Coordinates of C-alpha atoms and ligand atoms in Angstrom, one line a residue:
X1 CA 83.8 100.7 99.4
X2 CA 87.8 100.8 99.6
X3 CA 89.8 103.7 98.7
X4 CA 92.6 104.0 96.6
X5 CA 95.9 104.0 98.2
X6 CA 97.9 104.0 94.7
X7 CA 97.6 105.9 91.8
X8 CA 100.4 105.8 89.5
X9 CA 99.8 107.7 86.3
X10 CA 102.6 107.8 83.7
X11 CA 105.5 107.3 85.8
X12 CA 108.7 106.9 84.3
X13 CA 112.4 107.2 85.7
X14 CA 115.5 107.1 83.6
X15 CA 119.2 106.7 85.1
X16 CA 122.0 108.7 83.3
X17 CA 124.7 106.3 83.3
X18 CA 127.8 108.6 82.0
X19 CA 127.1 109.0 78.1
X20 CA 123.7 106.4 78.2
X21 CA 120.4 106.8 79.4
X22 CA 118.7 103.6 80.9
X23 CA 114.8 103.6 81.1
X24 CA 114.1 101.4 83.7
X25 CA 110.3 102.6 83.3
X26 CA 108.7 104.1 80.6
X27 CA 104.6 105.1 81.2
X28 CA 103.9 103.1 84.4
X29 CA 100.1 103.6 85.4
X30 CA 98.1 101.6 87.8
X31 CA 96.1 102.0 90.7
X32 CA 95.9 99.8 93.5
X33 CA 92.9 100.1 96.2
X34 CA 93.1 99.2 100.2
X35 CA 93.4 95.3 101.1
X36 CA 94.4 94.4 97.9
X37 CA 97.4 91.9 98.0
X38 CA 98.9 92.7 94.6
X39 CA 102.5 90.9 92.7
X40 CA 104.4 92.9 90.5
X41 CA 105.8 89.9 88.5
X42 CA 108.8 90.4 85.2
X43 CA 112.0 89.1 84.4
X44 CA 115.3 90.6 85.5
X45 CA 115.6 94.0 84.9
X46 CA 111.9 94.6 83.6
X47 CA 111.8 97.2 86.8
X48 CA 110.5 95.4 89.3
X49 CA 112.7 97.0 92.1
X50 CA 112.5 100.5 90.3
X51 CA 108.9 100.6 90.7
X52 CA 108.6 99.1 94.3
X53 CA 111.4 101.8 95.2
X54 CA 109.1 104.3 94.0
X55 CA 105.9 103.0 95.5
X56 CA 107.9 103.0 98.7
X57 CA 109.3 106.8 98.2
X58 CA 112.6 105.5 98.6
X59 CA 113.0 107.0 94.8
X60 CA 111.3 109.6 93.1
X61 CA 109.9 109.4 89.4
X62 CA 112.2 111.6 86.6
X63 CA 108.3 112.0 85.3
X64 CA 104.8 111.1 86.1
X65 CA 102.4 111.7 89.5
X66 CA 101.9 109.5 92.3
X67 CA 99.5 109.7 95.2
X68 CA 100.3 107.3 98.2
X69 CA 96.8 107.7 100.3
X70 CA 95.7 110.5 98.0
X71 CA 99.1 112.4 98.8
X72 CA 100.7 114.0 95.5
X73 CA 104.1 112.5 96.8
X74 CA 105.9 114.8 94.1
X75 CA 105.1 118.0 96.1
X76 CA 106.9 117.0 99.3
X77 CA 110.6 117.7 100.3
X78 CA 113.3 114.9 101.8
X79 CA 111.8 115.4 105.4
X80 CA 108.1 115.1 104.3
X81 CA 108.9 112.1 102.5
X82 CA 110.6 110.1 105.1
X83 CA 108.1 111.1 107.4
X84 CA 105.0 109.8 105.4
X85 CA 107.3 106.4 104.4
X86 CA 107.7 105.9 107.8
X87 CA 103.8 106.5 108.7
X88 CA 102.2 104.8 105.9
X89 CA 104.8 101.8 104.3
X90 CA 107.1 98.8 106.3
X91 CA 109.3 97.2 103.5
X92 CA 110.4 93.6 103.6
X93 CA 113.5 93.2 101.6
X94 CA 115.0 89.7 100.0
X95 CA 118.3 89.8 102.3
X96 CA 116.6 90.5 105.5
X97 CA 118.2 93.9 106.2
X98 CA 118.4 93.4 109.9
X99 CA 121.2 95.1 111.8
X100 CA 123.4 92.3 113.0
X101 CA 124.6 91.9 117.3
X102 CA 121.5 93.3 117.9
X103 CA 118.8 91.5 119.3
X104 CA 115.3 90.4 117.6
X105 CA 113.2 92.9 119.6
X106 CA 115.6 95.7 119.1
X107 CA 115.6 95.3 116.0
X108 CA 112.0 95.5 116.0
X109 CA 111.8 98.7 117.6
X110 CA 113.9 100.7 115.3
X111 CA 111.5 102.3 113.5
X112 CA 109.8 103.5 116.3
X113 CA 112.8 105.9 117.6
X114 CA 111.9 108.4 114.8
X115 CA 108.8 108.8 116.5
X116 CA 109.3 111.1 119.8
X117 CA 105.9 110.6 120.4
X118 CA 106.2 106.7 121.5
X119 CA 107.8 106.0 125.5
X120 CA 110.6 103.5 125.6
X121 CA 108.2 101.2 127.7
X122 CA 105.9 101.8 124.6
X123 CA 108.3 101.0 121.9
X124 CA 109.1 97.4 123.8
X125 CA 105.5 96.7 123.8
X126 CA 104.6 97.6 120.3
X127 CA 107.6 95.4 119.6
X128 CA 106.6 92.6 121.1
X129 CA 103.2 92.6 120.0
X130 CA 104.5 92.6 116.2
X131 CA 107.2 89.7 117.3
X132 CA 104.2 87.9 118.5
X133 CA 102.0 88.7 115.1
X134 CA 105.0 87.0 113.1
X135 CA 104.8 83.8 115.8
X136 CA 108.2 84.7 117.4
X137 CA 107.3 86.0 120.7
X138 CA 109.7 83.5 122.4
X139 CA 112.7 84.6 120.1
X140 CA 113.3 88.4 121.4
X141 CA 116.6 88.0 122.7
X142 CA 118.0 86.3 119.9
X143 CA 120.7 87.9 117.3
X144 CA 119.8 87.6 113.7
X145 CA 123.2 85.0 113.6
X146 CA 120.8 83.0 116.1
X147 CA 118.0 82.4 113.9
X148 CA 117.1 80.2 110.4
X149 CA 116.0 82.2 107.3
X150 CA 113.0 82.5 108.0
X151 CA 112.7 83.7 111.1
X152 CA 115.1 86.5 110.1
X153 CA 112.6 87.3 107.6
X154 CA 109.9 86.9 110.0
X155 CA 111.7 89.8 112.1
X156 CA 111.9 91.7 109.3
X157 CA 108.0 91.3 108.6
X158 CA 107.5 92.7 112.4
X159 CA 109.7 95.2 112.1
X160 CA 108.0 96.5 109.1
X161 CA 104.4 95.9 110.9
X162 CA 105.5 97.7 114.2
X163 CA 104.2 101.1 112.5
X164 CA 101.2 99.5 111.8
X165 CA 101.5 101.0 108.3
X166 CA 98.8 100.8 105.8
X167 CA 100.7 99.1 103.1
X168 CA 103.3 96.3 102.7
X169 CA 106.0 96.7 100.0
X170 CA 108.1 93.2 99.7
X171 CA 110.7 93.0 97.1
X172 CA 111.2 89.1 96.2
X173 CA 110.7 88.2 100.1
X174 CA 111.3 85.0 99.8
X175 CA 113.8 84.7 97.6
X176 CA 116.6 83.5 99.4
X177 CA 114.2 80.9 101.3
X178 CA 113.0 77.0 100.4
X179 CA 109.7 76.3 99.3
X180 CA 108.7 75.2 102.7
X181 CA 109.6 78.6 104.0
X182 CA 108.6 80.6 101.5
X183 CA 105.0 79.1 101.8
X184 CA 105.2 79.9 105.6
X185 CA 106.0 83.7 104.7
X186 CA 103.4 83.6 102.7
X187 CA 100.7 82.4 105.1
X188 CA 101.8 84.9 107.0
X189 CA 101.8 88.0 103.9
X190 CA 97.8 86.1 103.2
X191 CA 96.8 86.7 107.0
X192 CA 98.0 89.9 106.5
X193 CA 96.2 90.9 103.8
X194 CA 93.1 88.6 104.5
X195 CA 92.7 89.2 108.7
X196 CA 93.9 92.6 109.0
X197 CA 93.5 94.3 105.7
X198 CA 96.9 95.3 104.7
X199 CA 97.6 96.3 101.6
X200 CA 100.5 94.3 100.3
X201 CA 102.4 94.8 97.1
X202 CA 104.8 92.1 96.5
X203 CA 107.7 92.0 93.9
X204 CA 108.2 88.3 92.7
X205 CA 109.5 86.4 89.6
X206 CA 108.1 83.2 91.1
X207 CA 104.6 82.3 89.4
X208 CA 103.6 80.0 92.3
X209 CA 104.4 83.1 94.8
X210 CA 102.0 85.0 92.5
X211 CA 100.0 82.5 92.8
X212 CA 98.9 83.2 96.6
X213 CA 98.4 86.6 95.5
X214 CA 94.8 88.4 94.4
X215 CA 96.1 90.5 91.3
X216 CA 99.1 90.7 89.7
X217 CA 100.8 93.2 87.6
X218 CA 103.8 91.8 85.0
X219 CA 105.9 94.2 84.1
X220 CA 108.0 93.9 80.5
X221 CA 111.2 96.4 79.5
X222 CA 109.4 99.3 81.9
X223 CA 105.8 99.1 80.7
X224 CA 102.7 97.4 81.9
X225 CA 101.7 94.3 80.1
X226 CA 99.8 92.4 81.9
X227 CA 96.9 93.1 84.9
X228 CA 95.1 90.5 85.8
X229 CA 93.0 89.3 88.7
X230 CA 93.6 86.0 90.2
X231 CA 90.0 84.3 90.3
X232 CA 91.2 81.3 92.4
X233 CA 93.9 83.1 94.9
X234 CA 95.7 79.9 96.1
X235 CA 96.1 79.1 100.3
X236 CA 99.8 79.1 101.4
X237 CA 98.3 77.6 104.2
X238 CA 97.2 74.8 102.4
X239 CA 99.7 74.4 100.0
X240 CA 101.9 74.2 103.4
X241 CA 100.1 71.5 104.7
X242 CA 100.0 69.7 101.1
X243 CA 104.1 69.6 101.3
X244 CA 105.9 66.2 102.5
X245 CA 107.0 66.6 105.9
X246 CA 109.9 68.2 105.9
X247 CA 112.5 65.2 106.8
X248 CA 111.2 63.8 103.2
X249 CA 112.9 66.1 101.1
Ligands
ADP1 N1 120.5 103.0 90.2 C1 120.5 102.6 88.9 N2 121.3 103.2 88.0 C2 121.3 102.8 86.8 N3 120.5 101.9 86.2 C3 119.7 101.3 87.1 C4 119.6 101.6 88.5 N4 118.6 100.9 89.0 C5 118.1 100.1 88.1 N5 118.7 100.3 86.9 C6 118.4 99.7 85.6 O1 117.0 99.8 85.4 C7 116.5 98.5 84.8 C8 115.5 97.9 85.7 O2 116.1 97.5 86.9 P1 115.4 96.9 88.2 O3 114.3 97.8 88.5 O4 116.4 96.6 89.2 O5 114.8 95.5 87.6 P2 114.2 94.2 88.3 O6 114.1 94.5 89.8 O7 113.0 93.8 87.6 O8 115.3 93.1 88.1 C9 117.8 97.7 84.6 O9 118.2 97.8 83.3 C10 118.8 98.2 85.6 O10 120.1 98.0 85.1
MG2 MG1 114.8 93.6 91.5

């Protein structure tokens, strides 16, 4: 039996923009249990990013309980927070968010330097191995400027595996990326999830990303209206091999 890793129960978070209030959610509850592979799907501004920033602890709920890995995140301070984000979550954004003139594999390791705990000569190797995990163990040296979309977002995907957290939080990770990319991303987000048992949580607007996905959540003005297991999860490994060859199109 797999645990729960979250359980959201009535979260809401409201912005005061001068004079206005904006409820960018309003009674969010869900739970979502180890090695599932979950979308959060919506149109702009439905609170896609809102709620992955706060399943991610990168923002904290005006109302509501959370428990990331039956923590009550609510009852922890700054320091606490960052500490268990950095332990438990790697986040994979839409722009990459890699630090530019520096180097694949350093970029790789940053994480790891909040952890005193972890050797230089550690750090390198963890790196590589996660380089290696994303299929770019013979791109280390490279600067982000050096490499296609994809690989940069590859990167990004080892950088937020070199933790070896227990969850994946992607906000529309692919984005910026063409189909035959995106597929490739998510191959890699389905191996994941299917070989090591990650627990992904991946923001989309794209039905045939959601498509690849076990369960997925829409999301309408803040609320919850839709949860719905995917009874034939799709193969973005197939779907990759069932593309033209790429000089086709
Ligand atoms: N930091 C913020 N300050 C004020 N309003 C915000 C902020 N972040 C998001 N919002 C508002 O909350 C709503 C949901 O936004 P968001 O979560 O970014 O939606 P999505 O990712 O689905 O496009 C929108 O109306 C947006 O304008
Ligand atoms: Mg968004």
């Amino acid at each position: 039996m797999s645990k729960k890793i979250l359980e959201l129960q009535n979260i809401k978070r409201e912005f005061v923009m001068g004079t206005e209030i904006v409820r960018a959610l309003k009674g969010v509850s869900f739970d979502v249990m180890g090695g599932e592979f979950v979308t959060i799907m919506g149109s702009s501004g439905s609170g896609k990013t809102t709620l992955l920033n706060t399943l991610g602890c990168l923002d904290k709920p005006t109302e509501g309980t959370y428990l990331l890995d039956g923590v009550n995140i609510g009852g922890l301070n700054r320091n606490e927070l960052a500490r268990l984000r950095n332990r438990k979550i790697g986040f994979v954004f839409q722009s990459y968010n890699l630090l530019p003139r520096t180097s694949a594999l350093e970029n790789v390791e940053l994480p790891l330097f909040y952890n005193i705990e972890i050797s230089h000569e550690q750090r390198k190797q963890k790196a590589i191995k996660a380089l290696e995990a994303v299929k770019l163990a013979d791109r280390l040296d490279h600067m982000p400027n050096q490499l296609s979309g994809g690989q940069q977002q590859r990167v990004a995907i080892a950088r937020a595996l070199v933790n070896e957290p227990v969850m994946i939080l992607a906000d529309e990770a692919t984005g910026n990326l063409d189909t035959r990319t995106s597929y490739e991303i998510m191959a890699l987000i389905q191996e994941l999830n299917q070989v090591q048992g990650k627990t992904i949580v991946f923001v989309t607007h794209e039905p045939d990303i959601a498509a690849f996905s076990s369960r997925t959540v829409t999301l309408r003005d803040g609320k919850v209206v839709k949860d719905t297991l995917n009874e034939n999860v799709r193969s973005a490994k197939e779907a990759l091999a069932a593309l033209p060859p790429a000089e086709d199109y």
